Amino acid sequence: DTAVSQTPKYLVTQMGNDKSIKCEQNLGHDTMYWYKQDSKKFLKIMFSYNNKELIINETVPNRFSPKSPDKAHLNLHINSLELGDSAVYFCASSRTRDSNSPLHFGNGTRLTVT
Amino acid sequence: AQSVTQLGSHVSVSEGALVLLRCNYSSSVPPYLFWYVQYPNQGLQLLLKYTSAATLVKGINGFEAEFKKSETSFHLTKPSAHMSDAAEYFCAVSDFGDTGRRALTFGSGTRLQVQP
């Protein structure tokens, strides 16, 4: 009965590789997000989709490409991985895109680039 | 853009003592404010939120927070700490930009340790 699930939980890869992280929510929410949490626990928004439409696209290298096949799924593909991409990536969803709609987070994907 | 500052990256209290985690925000318009908790190796969970209905907000696990506009603060409190409260706590403020997009801005987090 997991609400927001993301896979894999851990991802270890070498520089230059391409990898994907998948996210699915079964809450019926309209809006989904990708956040990046660095080693100091700082959380930064990367992307947001509302009903499959990209609504937030922060200053993120274009090596990062989100894809939302339907409103229950938001995947993140990363090309040419770099050491600095090592972080924990969190998927989240909210019922609507309204500012007072709380976020529901997945358990994160810890990406380590060697 | 709005921002939020959490004073104290680490707070340590004894079991049964008062918990006080500080959060100050900056905003040119009335904000929406949130507190989230993150347990080790997990995602964030909502503790409580302020959306202008009442200045004192009660959340889960006995936590509450008071919105003080004059002090631009939204501090989180709990009367009596429990060992299970040990976690990372994040204050967050909503940010509704000119383009109509929405982004939640998080503070840098406060790690709460509870000593037996």
Coordinates of N, CA and C in Angstrom, one line a residue:
Chain A
D1 N 0.8 -1.2 0.0 CA 0.0 0.0 0.0 C 0.9 1.3 0.0
T2 N 2.1 1.1 -0.5 CA 3.0 2.3 -0.6 C 2.4 3.4 -1.4
A3 N 2.5 4.6 -0.9 CA 1.8 5.7 -1.5 C 2.7 6.3 -2.7
V4 N 3.9 6.6 -2.4 CA 4.9 7.0 -3.4 C 6.1 6.1 -3.4
S5 N 6.3 5.4 -4.5 CA 7.3 4.4 -4.5 C 8.3 4.7 -5.6
Q6 N 9.6 4.6 -5.3 CA 10.6 4.9 -6.3 C 11.6 3.8 -6.3
T7 N 12.1 3.5 -7.5 CA 13.1 2.5 -7.6 C 14.2 2.9 -8.6
P8 N 15.5 2.5 -8.4 CA 15.9 1.6 -7.2 C 16.1 2.5 -6.0
K9 N 16.3 1.8 -4.8 CA 16.6 2.5 -3.6 C 18.1 2.9 -3.6
Y10 N 18.9 2.1 -4.1 CA 20.4 2.5 -4.2 C 20.8 2.3 -5.6
L11 N 21.7 3.2 -6.1 CA 22.2 3.1 -7.4 C 23.7 3.6 -7.4
V12 N 24.6 2.6 -7.7 CA 26.0 2.9 -7.8 C 26.4 2.7 -9.2
T13 N 27.1 3.7 -9.7 CA 27.5 3.7 -11.1 C 28.7 4.5 -11.4
Q14 N 29.3 4.4 -12.5 CA 30.5 5.1 -12.9 C 30.2 6.3 -13.7
M15 N 31.1 7.3 -13.6 CA 31.0 8.5 -14.4 C 30.8 8.2 -15.8
G16 N 30.0 9.0 -16.5 CA 29.8 8.9 -17.9 C 28.6 8.0 -18.3
N17 N 28.1 7.1 -17.3 CA 27.0 6.2 -17.6 C 25.7 7.0 -17.6
D18 N 24.7 6.4 -18.2 CA 23.3 6.9 -18.2 C 22.5 6.0 -17.3
K19 N 21.6 6.6 -16.4 CA 20.8 5.8 -15.5 C 19.4 6.5 -15.4
S20 N 18.4 5.7 -15.0 CA 17.1 6.2 -14.8 C 16.6 5.8 -13.4
I21 N 15.7 6.6 -12.8 CA 15.0 6.4 -11.6 C 13.6 6.5 -11.9
K22 N 12.8 5.5 -11.4 CA 11.4 5.5 -11.6 C 10.6 5.9 -10.4
C23 N 9.5 6.5 -10.6 CA 8.6 6.9 -9.5 C 7.1 6.7 -9.9
E24 N 6.4 6.1 -8.9 CA 4.9 5.9 -9.1 C 4.2 6.3 -7.8
Q25 N 3.0 6.9 -8.0 CA 2.2 7.3 -6.8 C 0.8 6.7 -7.1
N26 N 0.2 6.1 -6.0 CA -1.1 5.5 -6.1 C -2.1 6.3 -5.3
L27 N -1.8 7.6 -5.1 CA -2.7 8.5 -4.3 C -3.7 9.2 -5.2
G28 N -3.6 9.1 -6.5 CA -4.5 9.8 -7.4 C -4.2 11.3 -7.4
H29 N -3.0 11.7 -7.1 CA -2.6 13.1 -7.1 C -2.3 13.6 -8.5
D30 N -2.5 14.9 -8.7 CA -2.3 15.5 -10.0 C -0.9 15.9 -10.2
T31 N -0.1 16.2 -9.2 CA 1.2 16.8 -9.3 C 2.3 16.0 -8.7
M32 N 3.4 15.9 -9.5 CA 4.6 15.1 -9.0 C 5.8 15.9 -9.1
Y33 N 6.8 15.6 -8.3 CA 8.1 16.4 -8.2 C 9.3 15.5 -8.1
W34 N 10.4 16.1 -8.5 CA 11.7 15.5 -8.2 C 12.5 16.5 -7.4
Y35 N 13.0 16.1 -6.2 CA 13.9 16.9 -5.4 C 15.2 16.2 -5.2
K36 N 16.3 17.0 -5.1 CA 17.6 16.5 -4.9 C 18.0 16.9 -3.5
Q37 N 18.5 16.0 -2.7 CA 19.0 16.2 -1.3 C 20.5 16.0 -1.3
D38 N 21.3 17.0 -1.0 CA 22.7 16.8 -1.0 C 23.3 16.3 0.3
S39 N 24.6 16.2 0.4 CA 25.2 15.5 1.6 C 25.0 16.3 2.8
K40 N 24.6 17.6 2.7 CA 24.3 18.4 3.9 C 22.8 18.5 4.2
K41 N 22.1 17.6 3.5 CA 20.6 17.4 3.8 C 19.8 18.6 3.1
F42 N 20.4 19.4 2.3 CA 19.7 20.5 1.7 C 18.9 20.0 0.6
L43 N 17.6 20.3 0.6 CA 16.6 19.9 -0.4 C 16.4 20.9 -1.5
K44 N 16.4 20.6 -2.8 CA 16.2 21.5 -3.8 C 15.3 21.0 -4.9
I45 N 14.3 21.7 -5.2 CA 13.4 21.3 -6.3 C 14.1 21.2 -7.6
M46 N 13.8 20.2 -8.4 CA 14.4 20.0 -9.7 C 13.3 20.2 -10.8
F47 N 12.2 19.4 -10.7 CA 11.2 19.5 -11.7 C 9.8 19.2 -11.0
S48 N 8.8 19.7 -11.7 CA 7.4 19.4 -11.3 C 6.5 19.2 -12.5
Y49 N 5.7 18.2 -12.4 CA 4.7 18.0 -13.5 C 3.3 18.0 -12.9
N50 N 2.4 18.6 -13.6 CA 1.0 18.6 -13.2 C 0.2 18.0 -14.4
N51 N -0.5 16.9 -14.1 CA -1.2 16.2 -15.1 C -0.4 16.0 -16.4
K52 N 0.8 15.6 -16.3 CA 1.8 15.3 -17.3 C 2.4 16.5 -18.0
E53 N 2.0 17.7 -17.5 CA 2.6 18.9 -18.0 C 3.7 19.5 -17.2
L54 N 4.8 19.8 -17.7 CA 6.0 20.3 -17.0 C 5.6 21.7 -16.5
I55 N 5.7 22.0 -15.2 CA 5.3 23.3 -14.7 C 6.5 23.9 -13.9
I56 N 7.4 23.1 -13.5 CA 8.6 23.7 -12.8 C 9.8 23.0 -13.4
N57 N 10.8 23.8 -13.8 CA 12.0 23.3 -14.4 C 13.1 24.2 -13.9
E58 N 13.7 23.8 -12.7 CA 14.7 24.7 -12.1 C 16.0 24.6 -12.9
T59 N 17.0 25.4 -12.5 CA 18.3 25.4 -13.2 C 19.0 24.1 -12.9
V60 N 18.7 23.1 -13.8 CA 19.3 21.8 -13.7 C 20.0 21.5 -15.0
P61 N 21.1 20.9 -15.0 CA 21.8 20.5 -16.3 C 20.9 19.8 -17.2
N62 N 21.0 20.0 -18.5 CA 20.1 19.3 -19.4 C 20.4 17.8 -19.6
R63 N 21.4 17.4 -18.8 CA 21.7 15.9 -18.7 C 20.5 15.2 -18.0
F64 N 19.8 16.0 -17.2 CA 18.6 15.5 -16.4 C 17.4 15.7 -17.3
S65 N 16.7 14.6 -17.5 CA 15.4 14.7 -18.3 C 14.3 14.0 -17.6
P66 N 13.3 14.7 -17.2 CA 12.1 14.0 -16.6 C 11.2 13.5 -17.7
K67 N 10.4 12.5 -17.3 CA 9.4 12.0 -18.3 C 8.2 11.6 -17.5
S68 N 7.0 12.0 -17.9 CA 5.8 11.6 -17.2 C 4.8 11.0 -18.2
P69 N 4.8 9.7 -18.3 CA 3.9 9.0 -19.2 C 2.4 9.1 -18.9
D70 N 2.2 9.3 -17.6 CA 0.8 9.5 -17.1 C 0.9 10.2 -15.8
K71 N -0.2 10.6 -15.2 CA 0.0 11.5 -14.0 C 0.4 10.7 -12.8
A72 N 0.4 9.4 -12.9 CA 0.8 8.6 -11.7 C 2.3 8.2 -11.7
H73 N 3.0 8.6 -12.8 CA 4.4 8.2 -13.0 C 5.2 9.4 -13.4
L74 N 6.4 9.5 -12.7 CA 7.3 10.5 -13.1 C 8.7 9.9 -13.0
N75 N 9.4 9.7 -14.1 CA 10.7 9.1 -14.1 C 11.8 10.2 -14.4
L76 N 13.0 9.9 -14.0 CA 14.1 10.8 -14.1 C 15.2 10.1 -14.8
H77 N 15.6 10.6 -15.9 CA 16.8 10.0 -16.7 C 18.0 10.9 -16.6
I78 N 19.1 10.4 -16.3 CA 20.3 11.2 -16.2 C 21.4 10.7 -17.2
N79 N 21.8 11.5 -18.0 CA 22.9 11.2 -19.0 C 24.2 11.6 -18.5
S80 N 25.2 10.9 -19.0 CA 26.6 11.3 -18.7 C 26.9 11.7 -17.2
L81 N 26.6 10.7 -16.3 CA 26.7 11.0 -14.9 C 28.0 11.6 -14.5
E82 N 28.0 12.5 -13.5 CA 29.2 13.2 -13.0 C 29.3 12.9 -11.5
L83 N 30.5 13.1 -10.9 CA 30.6 12.9 -9.5 C 29.7 13.7 -8.7
G84 N 29.5 15.0 -9.1 CA 28.6 15.9 -8.4 C 27.1 15.5 -8.4
D85 N 26.8 14.5 -9.2 CA 25.4 14.1 -9.2 C 25.1 13.2 -8.1
S86 N 26.1 12.8 -7.3 CA 25.9 11.9 -6.2 C 25.0 12.7 -5.1
A87 N 23.9 12.0 -4.8 CA 23.0 12.7 -3.9 C 21.8 11.7 -3.6
V88 N 20.9 12.1 -2.8 CA 19.6 11.3 -2.7 C 18.6 12.1 -3.4
Y89 N 17.9 11.4 -4.3 CA 16.8 12.0 -5.1 C 15.5 11.5 -4.6
F90 N 14.6 12.5 -4.3 CA 13.3 12.2 -3.8 C 12.2 12.5 -4.8
C91 N 11.3 11.6 -5.0 CA 10.1 11.8 -5.7 C 9.0 12.2 -4.7
A92 N 8.1 13.1 -5.1 CA 7.0 13.5 -4.3 C 5.8 13.7 -5.1
S93 N 4.7 13.7 -4.4 CA 3.4 14.1 -5.1 C 2.6 15.0 -4.2
S94 N 1.6 15.7 -4.8 CA 0.7 16.5 -4.1 C -0.7 16.4 -4.8
R95 N -1.7 16.6 -4.0 CA -3.1 16.4 -4.6 C -3.3 17.4 -5.7
T96 N -2.9 18.6 -5.5 CA -3.0 19.6 -6.5 C -1.7 20.4 -6.6
R97 N -1.7 21.4 -7.5 CA -0.5 22.2 -7.7 C -0.6 23.4 -6.7
D98 N -1.7 23.5 -6.0 CA -1.8 24.7 -5.1 C -0.8 24.8 -4.0
S99 N -0.4 26.0 -3.6 CA 0.7 26.2 -2.7 C 0.4 25.6 -1.3
N100 N -0.8 25.3 -0.9 CA -1.1 24.7 0.4 C -1.3 23.2 0.3
S101 N -1.0 22.6 -0.8 CA -1.2 21.2 -0.9 C 0.0 20.5 -0.5
P102 N 0.0 19.7 0.6 CA 1.2 19.1 1.1 C 1.8 18.1 0.2
L103 N 3.1 17.9 0.4 CA 3.9 16.9 -0.4 C 3.9 15.6 0.3
H104 N 3.8 14.5 -0.5 CA 4.0 13.1 0.0 C 5.3 12.6 -0.7
F105 N 6.2 12.2 0.1 CA 7.5 11.8 -0.4 C 7.7 10.3 -0.5
G106 N 8.5 9.9 -1.5 CA 9.0 8.5 -1.6 C 10.2 8.4 -0.6
N107 N 10.7 7.2 -0.5 CA 11.8 7.0 0.4 C 13.2 7.3 -0.1
G108 N 13.2 7.8 -1.4 CA 14.5 8.3 -1.9 C 15.3 7.2 -2.7
T109 N 16.1 7.7 -3.6 CA 17.1 6.9 -4.3 C 18.5 7.5 -4.0
R110 N 19.3 6.7 -3.4 CA 20.7 7.2 -3.1 C 21.6 6.8 -4.3
L111 N 22.0 7.9 -5.0 CA 22.8 7.7 -6.2 C 24.3 8.0 -5.8
T112 N 25.1 7.1 -6.1 CA 26.6 7.3 -5.9 C 27.3 7.1 -7.2
V113 N 28.0 8.1 -7.6 CA 28.7 8.1 -8.9 C 30.2 8.0 -8.5
T114 N 30.9 7.0 -9.1 CA 32.3 6.8 -8.8 C 33.2 7.0 -10.0
Chain B
A1 N 11.3 35.9 -4.3 CA 11.2 34.6 -3.8 C 11.2 34.5 -2.3
Q2 N 10.5 33.6 -1.8 CA 10.5 33.4 -0.3 C 11.7 32.6 0.1
S3 N 12.0 32.7 1.4 CA 13.1 31.8 1.9 C 12.8 31.5 3.4
V4 N 13.5 30.5 3.9 CA 13.3 30.1 5.3 C 14.6 29.8 5.9
T5 N 14.8 30.2 7.2 CA 16.0 29.9 7.9 C 15.7 29.1 9.2
Q6 N 16.4 28.0 9.3 CA 16.3 27.3 10.6 C 17.5 27.5 11.4
L7 N 17.3 28.0 12.6 CA 18.4 28.3 13.5 C 18.8 27.1 14.3
G8 N 20.1 26.7 14.2 CA 20.5 25.5 14.9 C 20.4 24.3 14.0
S9 N 21.6 23.8 13.5 CA 21.6 22.6 12.7 C 21.4 21.3 13.5
H10 N 21.8 21.4 14.8 CA 21.6 20.3 15.8 C 21.0 20.8 17.1
V11 N 20.1 20.1 17.6 CA 19.5 20.4 18.9 C 19.4 19.1 19.6
S12 N 19.9 19.1 20.9 CA 19.9 17.9 21.7 C 19.1 18.2 23.0
V13 N 18.2 17.3 23.3 CA 17.3 17.5 24.5 C 17.3 16.1 25.2
S14 N 16.9 16.2 26.5 CA 16.8 15.0 27.3 C 15.3 14.5 27.1
E15 N 15.2 13.2 27.2 CA 13.8 12.6 27.1 C 12.9 13.2 28.2
G16 N 11.8 13.6 27.7 CA 10.8 14.3 28.6 C 11.0 15.8 28.7
A17 N 12.0 16.4 28.1 CA 12.2 17.8 28.1 C 11.4 18.4 26.9
L18 N 11.3 19.8 27.0 CA 10.7 20.5 25.9 C 11.5 20.5 24.7
V19 N 10.8 20.4 23.5 CA 11.5 20.5 22.2 C 11.1 21.8 21.6
L20 N 12.1 22.6 21.2 CA 11.9 23.8 20.5 C 12.8 23.9 19.3
L21 N 12.2 23.9 18.1 CA 13.0 24.0 16.8 C 12.6 25.3 16.1
R22 N 13.6 26.1 15.8 CA 13.3 27.5 15.3 C 13.2 27.6 13.8
C23 N 12.3 28.4 13.3 CA 12.2 28.6 11.9 C 11.7 30.0 11.7
N24 N 12.4 30.8 10.9 CA 12.1 32.1 10.5 C 11.9 32.2 8.9
Y25 N 11.0 32.9 8.4 CA 10.8 33.0 7.0 C 10.8 34.4 6.5
S26 N 11.0 34.6 5.3 CA 10.9 35.9 4.7 C 9.9 35.8 3.5
S27 N 9.0 36.8 3.5 CA 8.0 36.8 2.5 C 7.3 38.1 2.3
S28 N 7.0 38.5 1.1 CA 6.4 39.8 0.9 C 4.8 39.6 0.9
V29 N 4.4 38.4 0.9 CA 2.9 38.1 0.9 C 2.7 37.0 2.0
P30 N 1.5 36.9 2.5 CA 1.2 35.8 3.5 C 1.7 34.5 3.0
P31 N 2.5 33.8 3.7 CA 3.0 32.5 3.2 C 2.1 31.3 3.7
Y32 N 2.4 30.2 3.0 CA 2.0 28.9 3.6 C 3.3 28.3 4.2
L33 N 3.1 27.7 5.4 CA 4.3 27.2 6.1 C 4.1 25.8 6.5
F34 N 5.1 25.0 6.5 CA 5.0 23.6 6.7 C 6.2 23.1 7.6
W35 N 6.0 22.1 8.4 CA 7.1 21.3 9.0 C 7.0 19.9 8.6
Y36 N 8.2 19.4 8.2 CA 8.3 18.0 7.8 C 9.3 17.3 8.7
V37 N 9.2 16.0 8.8 CA 10.2 15.2 9.6 C 10.7 14.1 8.7
Q38 N 12.0 13.9 8.8 CA 12.7 12.8 8.0 C 13.4 11.9 9.0
Y39 N 13.0 10.6 9.0 CA 13.7 9.6 9.8 C 14.8 9.0 8.9
P40 N 15.8 8.4 9.5 CA 16.9 7.9 8.7 C 16.5 7.0 7.6
N41 N 17.0 7.2 6.4 CA 16.8 6.4 5.2 C 15.3 6.4 4.8
Q42 N 14.6 7.5 5.1 CA 13.2 7.6 4.7 C 13.0 9.0 4.0
G43 N 11.9 9.1 3.4 CA 11.4 10.3 2.8 C 10.9 11.2 3.9
L44 N 10.5 12.4 3.5 CA 9.9 13.4 4.5 C 8.4 13.1 4.7
Q45 N 8.0 13.4 5.9 CA 6.6 13.2 6.2 C 6.1 14.5 6.8
L46 N 4.9 14.9 6.4 CA 4.3 16.1 6.9 C 3.9 16.0 8.4
L47 N 4.4 17.0 9.2 CA 4.1 17.1 10.6 C 2.8 18.0 10.8
L48 N 2.9 19.2 10.1 CA 1.8 20.1 10.2 C 2.0 21.2 9.2
K49 N 0.9 22.0 9.0 CA 1.0 23.1 8.0 C 0.2 24.3 8.5
Y50 N 0.6 25.4 8.1 CA -0.1 26.7 8.4 C -0.6 27.2 7.1
T51 N -2.0 27.5 7.1 CA -2.5 28.0 5.8 C -3.5 29.2 6.1
S52 N -3.2 29.9 7.2 CA -3.9 31.1 7.6 C -5.2 30.9 8.4
A53 N -5.6 29.7 8.6 CA -6.8 29.4 9.3 C -6.7 29.7 10.8
A54 N -5.6 29.3 11.4 CA -5.4 29.6 12.9 C -3.9 29.7 13.1
T55 N -3.5 30.6 14.0 CA -2.0 30.8 14.2 C -1.3 29.7 14.9
L56 N -2.1 29.0 15.8 CA -1.5 27.8 16.5 C -2.0 26.6 15.8
V57 N -1.0 25.8 15.3 CA -1.3 24.6 14.5 C -0.9 23.4 15.2
K58 N -1.8 22.4 15.3 CA -1.4 21.2 15.9 C -1.1 20.1 14.9
G59 N -0.1 19.3 15.1 CA 0.2 18.3 14.1 C 0.2 16.9 14.7
I60 N 0.9 16.0 14.0 CA 1.0 14.6 14.5 C 2.0 14.5 15.6
N61 N 2.0 13.4 16.3 CA 3.0 13.0 17.3 C 3.1 14.1 18.4
G62 N 2.1 14.9 18.7 CA 2.2 15.8 19.8 C 2.9 17.1 19.5
F63 N 3.3 17.3 18.2 CA 4.0 18.6 17.8 C 3.0 19.7 17.5
E64 N 3.4 20.9 17.8 CA 2.6 22.1 17.3 C 3.5 23.2 17.0
A65 N 3.0 24.2 16.2 CA 3.8 25.3 15.8 C 2.9 26.5 15.8
E66 N 3.5 27.7 16.1 CA 2.7 28.9 16.2 C 3.3 29.9 15.2
F67 N 2.4 30.4 14.3 CA 2.7 31.4 13.3 C 2.7 32.8 14.0
K68 N 3.8 33.5 14.0 CA 3.9 34.8 14.5 C 4.3 35.8 13.4
K69 N 3.4 36.5 12.9 CA 3.7 37.4 11.8 C 4.7 38.5 12.2
S70 N 4.5 39.1 13.4 CA 5.4 40.2 13.8 C 6.8 39.7 13.9
E71 N 7.0 38.4 14.2 CA 8.4 37.9 14.3 C 8.8 37.1 13.1
T72 N 8.0 37.0 12.1 CA 8.2 36.2 10.9 C 8.7 34.8 11.3
S73 N 8.0 34.2 12.3 CA 8.5 32.9 12.8 C 7.4 31.8 12.8
F74 N 7.9 30.6 12.8 CA 7.0 29.5 12.8 C 7.7 28.4 13.5
H75 N 8.0 28.5 14.8 CA 8.7 27.6 15.6 C 7.9 26.4 15.9
L76 N 8.6 25.2 16.0 CA 8.0 23.9 16.2 C 8.3 23.5 17.7
T77 N 7.3 23.1 18.4 CA 7.5 22.7 19.8 C 6.8 21.4 20.1
K78 N 7.3 20.8 21.2 CA 6.6 19.6 21.7 C 6.9 19.6 23.2
P79 N 5.9 19.5 24.1 CA 6.1 19.6 25.5 C 7.1 18.6 26.1
S80 N 7.1 17.4 25.6 CA 7.9 16.3 26.2 C 8.5 15.4 25.1
A81 N 9.8 15.5 25.0 CA 10.5 14.7 24.0 C 10.5 13.2 24.3
H82 N 10.3 12.5 23.2 CA 10.4 11.0 23.3 C 11.6 10.5 22.4
M83 N 12.1 9.4 22.8 CA 13.3 8.9 22.0 C 12.9 8.7 20.5
S84 N 11.7 8.4 20.2 CA 11.3 8.2 18.8 C 11.2 9.5 18.0
D85 N 11.4 10.7 18.7 CA 11.3 12.0 18.0 C 12.7 12.3 17.4
A86 N 13.7 11.5 17.7 CA 15.0 11.8 17.1 C 14.9 11.6 15.5
A87 N 15.2 12.7 14.8 CA 15.1 12.8 13.4 C 15.6 14.1 12.9
E88 N 15.5 14.3 11.6 CA 15.8 15.6 11.0 C 14.5 16.3 10.7
Y89 N 14.4 17.6 11.0 CA 13.2 18.3 10.9 C 13.4 19.5 9.9
F90 N 12.5 19.6 9.0 CA 12.6 20.7 8.0 C 11.4 21.6 8.0
C91 N 11.7 22.9 8.0 CA 10.7 23.9 7.8 C 10.6 24.3 6.4
A92 N 9.4 24.6 5.8 CA 9.3 24.9 4.4 C 8.3 26.0 4.2
V93 N 8.5 26.8 3.2 CA 7.6 27.8 2.8 C 7.2 27.7 1.4
S94 N 5.9 28.0 1.1 CA 5.5 28.0 -0.3 C 6.0 29.2 -1.1
D95 N 6.1 29.1 -2.4 CA 6.6 30.1 -3.2 C 5.8 30.1 -4.5
F96 N 4.9 31.1 -4.6 CA 4.1 31.1 -5.8 C 4.6 32.2 -6.7
G97 N 5.3 31.9 -7.7 CA 6.0 32.8 -8.6 C 5.1 33.6 -9.5
D98 N 5.7 34.5 -10.2 CA 4.9 35.4 -11.1 C 4.3 34.5 -12.3
T99 N 5.0 33.4 -12.6 CA 4.5 32.7 -13.8 C 3.4 31.7 -13.3
G100 N 3.1 31.7 -12.1 CA 2.0 30.9 -11.6 C 2.5 29.5 -11.2
R101 N 3.8 29.3 -11.3 CA 4.3 28.0 -10.9 C 4.4 27.9 -9.3
R102 N 4.5 26.8 -8.8 CA 4.6 26.6 -7.4 C 5.8 25.8 -7.0
A103 N 6.6 26.2 -6.1 CA 7.7 25.5 -5.6 C 7.8 25.6 -4.1
L104 N 8.0 24.5 -3.4 CA 8.2 24.5 -1.9 C 9.6 24.7 -1.6
T105 N 10.0 25.7 -0.8 CA 11.4 26.0 -0.5 C 11.6 25.5 0.9
F106 N 12.6 24.7 1.1 CA 13.0 24.1 2.4 C 14.1 24.8 3.1
G107 N 14.0 24.8 4.4 CA 15.2 25.2 5.2 C 16.2 24.1 5.2
S108 N 17.3 24.4 5.9 CA 18.5 23.5 5.8 C 18.4 22.3 6.8
G109 N 17.3 22.3 7.6 CA 17.1 21.2 8.5 C 17.7 21.3 9.8
T110 N 17.1 20.7 10.8 CA 17.6 20.7 12.2 C 17.6 19.2 12.7
R111 N 18.7 18.7 13.1 CA 18.8 17.3 13.6 C 18.5 17.4 15.1
L112 N 17.4 16.6 15.5 CA 17.0 16.5 16.9 C 17.6 15.2 17.4
Q113 N 18.4 15.4 18.5 CA 18.8 14.2 19.3 C 18.1 14.2 20.6
V114 N 17.7 13.0 21.0 CA 17.0 12.9 22.3 C 17.9 12.0 23.2
Q115 N 18.3 12.5 24.3 CA 19.2 11.7 25.2 C 18.4 11.0 26.3
P116 N 18.7 9.8 26.6 CA 17.9 9.1 27.6 C 18.1 9.6 29.0

